[in-house]
Tab-separated table of C-alpha atoms in Angstrom:
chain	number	residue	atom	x	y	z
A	1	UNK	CA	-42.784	-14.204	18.428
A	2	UNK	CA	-41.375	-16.614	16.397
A	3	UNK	CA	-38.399	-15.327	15.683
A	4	UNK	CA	-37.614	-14.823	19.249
A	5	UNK	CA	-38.459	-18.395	19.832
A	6	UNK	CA	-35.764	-19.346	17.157
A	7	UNK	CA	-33.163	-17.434	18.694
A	8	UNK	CA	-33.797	-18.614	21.875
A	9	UNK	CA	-33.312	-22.527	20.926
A	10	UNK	CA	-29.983	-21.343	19.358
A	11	UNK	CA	-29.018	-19.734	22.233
A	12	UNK	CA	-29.947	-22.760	24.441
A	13	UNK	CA	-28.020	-25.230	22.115
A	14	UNK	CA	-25.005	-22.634	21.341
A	15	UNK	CA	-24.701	-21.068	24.650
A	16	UNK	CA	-26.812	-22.884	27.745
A	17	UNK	CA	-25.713	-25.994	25.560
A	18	UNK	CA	-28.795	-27.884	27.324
A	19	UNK	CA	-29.950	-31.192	26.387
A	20	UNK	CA	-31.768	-32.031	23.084
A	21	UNK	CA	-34.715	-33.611	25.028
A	22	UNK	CA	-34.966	-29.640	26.540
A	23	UNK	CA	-34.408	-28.004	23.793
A	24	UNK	CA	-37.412	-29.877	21.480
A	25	UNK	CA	-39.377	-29.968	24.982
A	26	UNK	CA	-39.301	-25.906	25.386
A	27	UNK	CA	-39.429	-25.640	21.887
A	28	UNK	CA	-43.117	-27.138	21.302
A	29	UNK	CA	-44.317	-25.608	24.869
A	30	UNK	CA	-43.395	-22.083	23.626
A	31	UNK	CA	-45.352	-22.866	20.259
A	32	UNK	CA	-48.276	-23.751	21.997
A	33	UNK	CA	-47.974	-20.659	24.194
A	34	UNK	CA	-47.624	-18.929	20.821
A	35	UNK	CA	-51.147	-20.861	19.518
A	36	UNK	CA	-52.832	-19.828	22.524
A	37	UNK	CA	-51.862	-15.914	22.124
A	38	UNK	CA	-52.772	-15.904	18.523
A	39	UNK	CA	-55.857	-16.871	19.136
A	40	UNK	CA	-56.117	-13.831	21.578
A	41	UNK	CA	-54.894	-11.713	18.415
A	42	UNK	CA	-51.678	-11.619	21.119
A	43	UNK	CA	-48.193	-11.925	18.235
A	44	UNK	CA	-45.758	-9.159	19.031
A	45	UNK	CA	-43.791	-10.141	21.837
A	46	UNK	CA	-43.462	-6.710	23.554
A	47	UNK	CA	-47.057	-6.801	24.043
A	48	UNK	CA	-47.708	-9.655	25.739
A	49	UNK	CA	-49.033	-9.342	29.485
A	50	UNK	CA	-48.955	-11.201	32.406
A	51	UNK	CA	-52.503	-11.365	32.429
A	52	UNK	CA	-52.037	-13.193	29.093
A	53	UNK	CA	-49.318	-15.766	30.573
A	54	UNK	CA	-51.732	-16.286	33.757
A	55	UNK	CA	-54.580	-17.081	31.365
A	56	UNK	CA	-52.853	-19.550	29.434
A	57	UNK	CA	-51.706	-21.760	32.214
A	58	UNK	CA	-55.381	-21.571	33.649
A	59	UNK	CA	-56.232	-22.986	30.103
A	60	UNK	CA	-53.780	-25.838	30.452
A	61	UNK	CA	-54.941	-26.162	33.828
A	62	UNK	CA	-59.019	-25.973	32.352
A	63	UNK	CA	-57.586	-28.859	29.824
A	64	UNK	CA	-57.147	-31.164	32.358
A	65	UNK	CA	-53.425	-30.969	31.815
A	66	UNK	CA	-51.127	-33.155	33.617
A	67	UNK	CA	-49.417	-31.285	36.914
A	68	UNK	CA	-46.328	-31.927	35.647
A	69	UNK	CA	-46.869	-31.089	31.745
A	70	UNK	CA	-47.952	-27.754	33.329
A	71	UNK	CA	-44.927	-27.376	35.083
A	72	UNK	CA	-42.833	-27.759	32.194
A	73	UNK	CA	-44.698	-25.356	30.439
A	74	UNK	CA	-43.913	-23.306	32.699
A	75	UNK	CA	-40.521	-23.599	33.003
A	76	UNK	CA	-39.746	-23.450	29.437
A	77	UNK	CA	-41.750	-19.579	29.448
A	78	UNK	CA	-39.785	-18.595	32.516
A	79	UNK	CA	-36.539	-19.146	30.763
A	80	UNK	CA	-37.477	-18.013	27.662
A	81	UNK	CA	-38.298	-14.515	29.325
A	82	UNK	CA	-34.961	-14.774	31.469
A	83	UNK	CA	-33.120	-14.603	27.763
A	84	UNK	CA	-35.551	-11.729	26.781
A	85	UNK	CA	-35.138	-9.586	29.194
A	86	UNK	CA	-30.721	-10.154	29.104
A	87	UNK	CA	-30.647	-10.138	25.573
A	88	UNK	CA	-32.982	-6.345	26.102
A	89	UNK	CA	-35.580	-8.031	24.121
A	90	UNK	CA	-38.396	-7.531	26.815
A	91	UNK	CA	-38.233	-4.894	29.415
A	92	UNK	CA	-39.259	-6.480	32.277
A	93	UNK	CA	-39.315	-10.152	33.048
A	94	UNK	CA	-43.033	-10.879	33.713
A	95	UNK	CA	-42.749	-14.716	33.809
A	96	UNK	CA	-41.374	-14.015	36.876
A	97	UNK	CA	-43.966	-14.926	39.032
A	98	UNK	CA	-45.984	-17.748	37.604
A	99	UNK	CA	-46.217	-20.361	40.037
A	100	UNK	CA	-45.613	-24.019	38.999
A	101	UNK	CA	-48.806	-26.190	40.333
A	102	UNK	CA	-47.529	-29.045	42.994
A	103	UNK	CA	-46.452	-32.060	41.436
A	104	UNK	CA	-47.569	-35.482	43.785
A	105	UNK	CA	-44.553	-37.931	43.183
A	106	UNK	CA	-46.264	-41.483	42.499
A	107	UNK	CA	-44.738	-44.333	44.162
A	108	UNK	CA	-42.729	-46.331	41.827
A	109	UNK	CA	-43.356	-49.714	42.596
A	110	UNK	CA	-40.395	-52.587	41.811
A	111	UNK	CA	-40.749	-55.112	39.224
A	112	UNK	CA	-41.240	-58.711	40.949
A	113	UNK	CA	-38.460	-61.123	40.513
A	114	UNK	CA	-40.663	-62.969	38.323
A	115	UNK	CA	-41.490	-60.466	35.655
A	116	UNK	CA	-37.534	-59.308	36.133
A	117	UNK	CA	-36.258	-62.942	35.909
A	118	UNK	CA	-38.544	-62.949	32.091
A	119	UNK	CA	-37.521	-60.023	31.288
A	120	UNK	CA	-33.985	-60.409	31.323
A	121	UNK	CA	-34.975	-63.527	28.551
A	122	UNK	CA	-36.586	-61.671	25.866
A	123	UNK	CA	-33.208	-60.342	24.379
A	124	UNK	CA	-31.767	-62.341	21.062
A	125	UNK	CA	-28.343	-64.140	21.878
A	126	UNK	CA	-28.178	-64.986	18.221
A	127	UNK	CA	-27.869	-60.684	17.662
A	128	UNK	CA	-25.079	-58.405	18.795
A	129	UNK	CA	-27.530	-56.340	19.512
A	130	UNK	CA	-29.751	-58.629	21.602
A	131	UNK	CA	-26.673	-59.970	23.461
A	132	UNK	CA	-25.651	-56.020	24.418
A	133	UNK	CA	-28.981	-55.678	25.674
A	134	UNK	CA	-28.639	-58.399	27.685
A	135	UNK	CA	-25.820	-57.445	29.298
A	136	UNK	CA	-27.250	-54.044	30.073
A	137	UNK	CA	-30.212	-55.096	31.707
A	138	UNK	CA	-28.131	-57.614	33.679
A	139	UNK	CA	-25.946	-55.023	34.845
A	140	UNK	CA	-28.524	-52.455	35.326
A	141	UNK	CA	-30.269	-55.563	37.978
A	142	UNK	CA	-27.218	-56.658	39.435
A	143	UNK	CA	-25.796	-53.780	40.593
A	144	UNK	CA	-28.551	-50.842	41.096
A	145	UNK	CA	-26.444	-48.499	39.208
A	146	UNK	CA	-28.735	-45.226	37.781
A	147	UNK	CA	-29.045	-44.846	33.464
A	148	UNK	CA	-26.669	-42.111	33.219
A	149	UNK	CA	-24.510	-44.085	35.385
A	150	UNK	CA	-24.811	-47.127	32.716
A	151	UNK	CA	-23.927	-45.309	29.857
A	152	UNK	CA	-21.024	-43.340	30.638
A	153	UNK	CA	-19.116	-46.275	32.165
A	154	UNK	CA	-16.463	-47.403	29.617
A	155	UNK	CA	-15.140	-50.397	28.699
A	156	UNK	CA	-11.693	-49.959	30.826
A	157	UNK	CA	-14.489	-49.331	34.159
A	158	UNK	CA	-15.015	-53.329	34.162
A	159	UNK	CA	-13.387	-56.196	35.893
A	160	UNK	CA	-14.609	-59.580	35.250
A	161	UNK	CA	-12.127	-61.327	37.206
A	162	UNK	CA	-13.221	-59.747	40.371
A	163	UNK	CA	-16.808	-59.110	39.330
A	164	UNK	CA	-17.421	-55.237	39.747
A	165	UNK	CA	-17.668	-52.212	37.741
A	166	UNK	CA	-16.325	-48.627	38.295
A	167	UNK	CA	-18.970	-45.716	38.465
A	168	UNK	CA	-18.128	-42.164	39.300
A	169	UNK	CA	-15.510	-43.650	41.899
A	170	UNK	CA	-16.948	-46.369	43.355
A	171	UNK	CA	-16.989	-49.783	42.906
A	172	UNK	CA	-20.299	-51.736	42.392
A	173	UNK	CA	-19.797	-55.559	42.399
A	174	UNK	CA	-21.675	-57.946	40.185
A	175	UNK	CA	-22.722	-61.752	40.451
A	176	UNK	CA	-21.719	-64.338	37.801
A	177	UNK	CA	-25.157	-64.162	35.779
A	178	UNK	CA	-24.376	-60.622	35.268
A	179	UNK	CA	-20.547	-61.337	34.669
A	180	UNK	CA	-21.561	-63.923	31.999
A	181	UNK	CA	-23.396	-61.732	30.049
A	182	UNK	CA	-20.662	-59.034	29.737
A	183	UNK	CA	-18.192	-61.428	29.275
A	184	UNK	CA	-20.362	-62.623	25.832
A	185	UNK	CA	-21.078	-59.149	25.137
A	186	UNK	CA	-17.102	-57.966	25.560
A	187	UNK	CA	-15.818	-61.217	23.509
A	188	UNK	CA	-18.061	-60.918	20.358
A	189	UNK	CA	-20.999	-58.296	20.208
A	190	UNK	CA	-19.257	-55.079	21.273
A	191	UNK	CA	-16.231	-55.473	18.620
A	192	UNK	CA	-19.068	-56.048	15.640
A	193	UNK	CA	-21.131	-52.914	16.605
A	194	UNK	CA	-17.798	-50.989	17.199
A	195	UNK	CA	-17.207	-51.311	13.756
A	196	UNK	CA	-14.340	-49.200	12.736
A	197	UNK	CA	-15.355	-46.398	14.903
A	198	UNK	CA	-13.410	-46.177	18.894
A	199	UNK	CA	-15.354	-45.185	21.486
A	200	UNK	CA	-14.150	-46.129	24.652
A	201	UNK	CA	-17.862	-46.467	26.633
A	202	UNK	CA	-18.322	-49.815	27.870
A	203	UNK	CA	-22.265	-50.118	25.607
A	204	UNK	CA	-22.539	-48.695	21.922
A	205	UNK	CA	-25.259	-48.059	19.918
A	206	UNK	CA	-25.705	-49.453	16.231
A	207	UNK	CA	-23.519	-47.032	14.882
A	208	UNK	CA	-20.983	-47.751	17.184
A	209	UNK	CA	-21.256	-44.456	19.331
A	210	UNK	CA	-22.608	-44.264	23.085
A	211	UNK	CA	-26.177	-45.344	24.168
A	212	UNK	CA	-28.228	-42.454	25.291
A	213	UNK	CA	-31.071	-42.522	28.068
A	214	UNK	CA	-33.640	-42.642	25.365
A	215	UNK	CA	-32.143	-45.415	24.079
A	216	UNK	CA	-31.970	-47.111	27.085
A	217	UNK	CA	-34.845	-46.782	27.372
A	218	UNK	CA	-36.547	-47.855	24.203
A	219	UNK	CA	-34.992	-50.590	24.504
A	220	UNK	CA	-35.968	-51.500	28.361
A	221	UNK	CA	-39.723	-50.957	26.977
A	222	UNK	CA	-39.569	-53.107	23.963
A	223	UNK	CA	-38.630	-56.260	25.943
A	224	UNK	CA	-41.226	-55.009	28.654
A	225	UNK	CA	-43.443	-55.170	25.991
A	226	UNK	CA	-42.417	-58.867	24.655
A	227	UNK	CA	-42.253	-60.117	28.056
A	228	UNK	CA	-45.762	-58.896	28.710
A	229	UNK	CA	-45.278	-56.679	31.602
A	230	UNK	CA	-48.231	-54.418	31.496
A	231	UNK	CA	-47.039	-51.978	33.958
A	232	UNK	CA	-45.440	-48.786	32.457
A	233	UNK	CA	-41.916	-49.883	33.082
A	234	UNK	CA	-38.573	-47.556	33.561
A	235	UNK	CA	-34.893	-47.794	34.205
A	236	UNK	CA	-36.261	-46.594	37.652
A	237	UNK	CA	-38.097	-49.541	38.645
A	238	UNK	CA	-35.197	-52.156	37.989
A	239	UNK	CA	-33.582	-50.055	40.355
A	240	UNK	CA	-36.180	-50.575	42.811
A	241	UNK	CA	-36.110	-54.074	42.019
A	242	UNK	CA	-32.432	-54.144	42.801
A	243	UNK	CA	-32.778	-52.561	45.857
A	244	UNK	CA	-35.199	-55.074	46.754
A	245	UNK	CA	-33.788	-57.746	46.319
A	246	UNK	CA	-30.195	-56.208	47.862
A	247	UNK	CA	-31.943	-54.820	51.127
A	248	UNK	CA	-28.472	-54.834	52.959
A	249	UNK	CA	-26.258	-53.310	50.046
């Protein structure tokens, strides 16, 4: 089974070209199936059973595994048996019908304008780096706009003078706190973390490539963190804190 686990991450980065995040998420949920079916003296792939799928997600289930780690799991060994069965691997698909447990969707509940209003002090001016994060969490409060949305504007996507930003072809105005901070950002950190490299998105990493999610992230919970904001905080809930605070926009 391994093998076939092996060619089947290739195939997702080569062909399905999915996400890395997918790839090392389906990748350690297959492994564990794998684990589970050793145990059950289960390790050529052809003779696997449903019955033997079924009983593994009642184990996860048994484990008091989350709804949506189940899910996942799921997911990855319904794929993985959709490239099987193409590639002739498998002669019939039997992943076909496990059944994903119902997910409840918690309410995500905004930051206050409080912990926002400390959170958007714990960066370091006196760092590039601190004065880019800055000026994404401003943006990211002033004008609602989603992660992916954040890192794929570029640099040519902003208008100070007029105070708004261009994302996926629309334009999201800013206030002057917001403004200020991209301004500083634009003027000195950018160009030093830039380096000699030219990428044209608006925020850069260290290297001087594009931020990703995760790093967005990261970097959100690490002043979370500092600031002292117990709550498990994501990009999500500055949006929710933008929306509150913008209930006409």
């Amino acid at each position: 089974m391994e093998l076939e686990i092996q060619q089947f991450i290739l195939y997702l980065q080569n062909v399905k070209r999915t996400s890395e995040n997918t790839r090392v998420s389906y990748e350690r949920d297959l492994h564990k199936l794998k684990h589970f079916l050793n145990k059950q003296s289960v390790q050529d792939i052809g003779a696997i059973t449903t019955t033997n799928l079924n009983s593994y997600i009642l184990y996860l289930e048994k484990e008091k595994f989350a709804p949506s780690t189940i899910s996942r799991n799921i997911a990855a060994i319904k794929s993985f048996y959709n490239y099987l069965t193409k590639d002739g691997k498998v002669q019939q698909d039997i992943a076909e019908e496990l059944k994903a447990p119902k997910v409840e969707k918690k309410t995500v509940e905004p930051l206050t304008e409080s912990e926002v209003a400390i959170l958007l002090q714990q960066p370091n001016l006196e760092t590039s780096k601190g004065i880019r994060d800055r000026a994404m969490l401003e943006l990211l409060y002033a004008t609602g706009v989603r992660v992916s949305e954040l890192i794929a504007l570029k640099e040519t996507e902003v208008n100070l003078n007029l105070g708004y930003v261009t994302c996926r072809n629309r334009t999201v105005s800013f206030g002057s706190q917001a403004g200020n901070a991209l301004k500083l950002y634009l003027e000195t950190a950018r160009k030093e973390l830039a380096g000699e490299k030219h990428c044209d998105c608006l925020f850069l990493n260290c290297s001087g490539g594009q931020m990703s999610r995760q790093g967005v992230w990261k970097v959100l919970k690490s002043y979370a963190k500092k600031a002292g904001i117990e709550t498990d905080i994501t990009p999500h809930m500055i949006r929710n804190a933008y929306v509150k605070a913008h209930p006409a926009k």
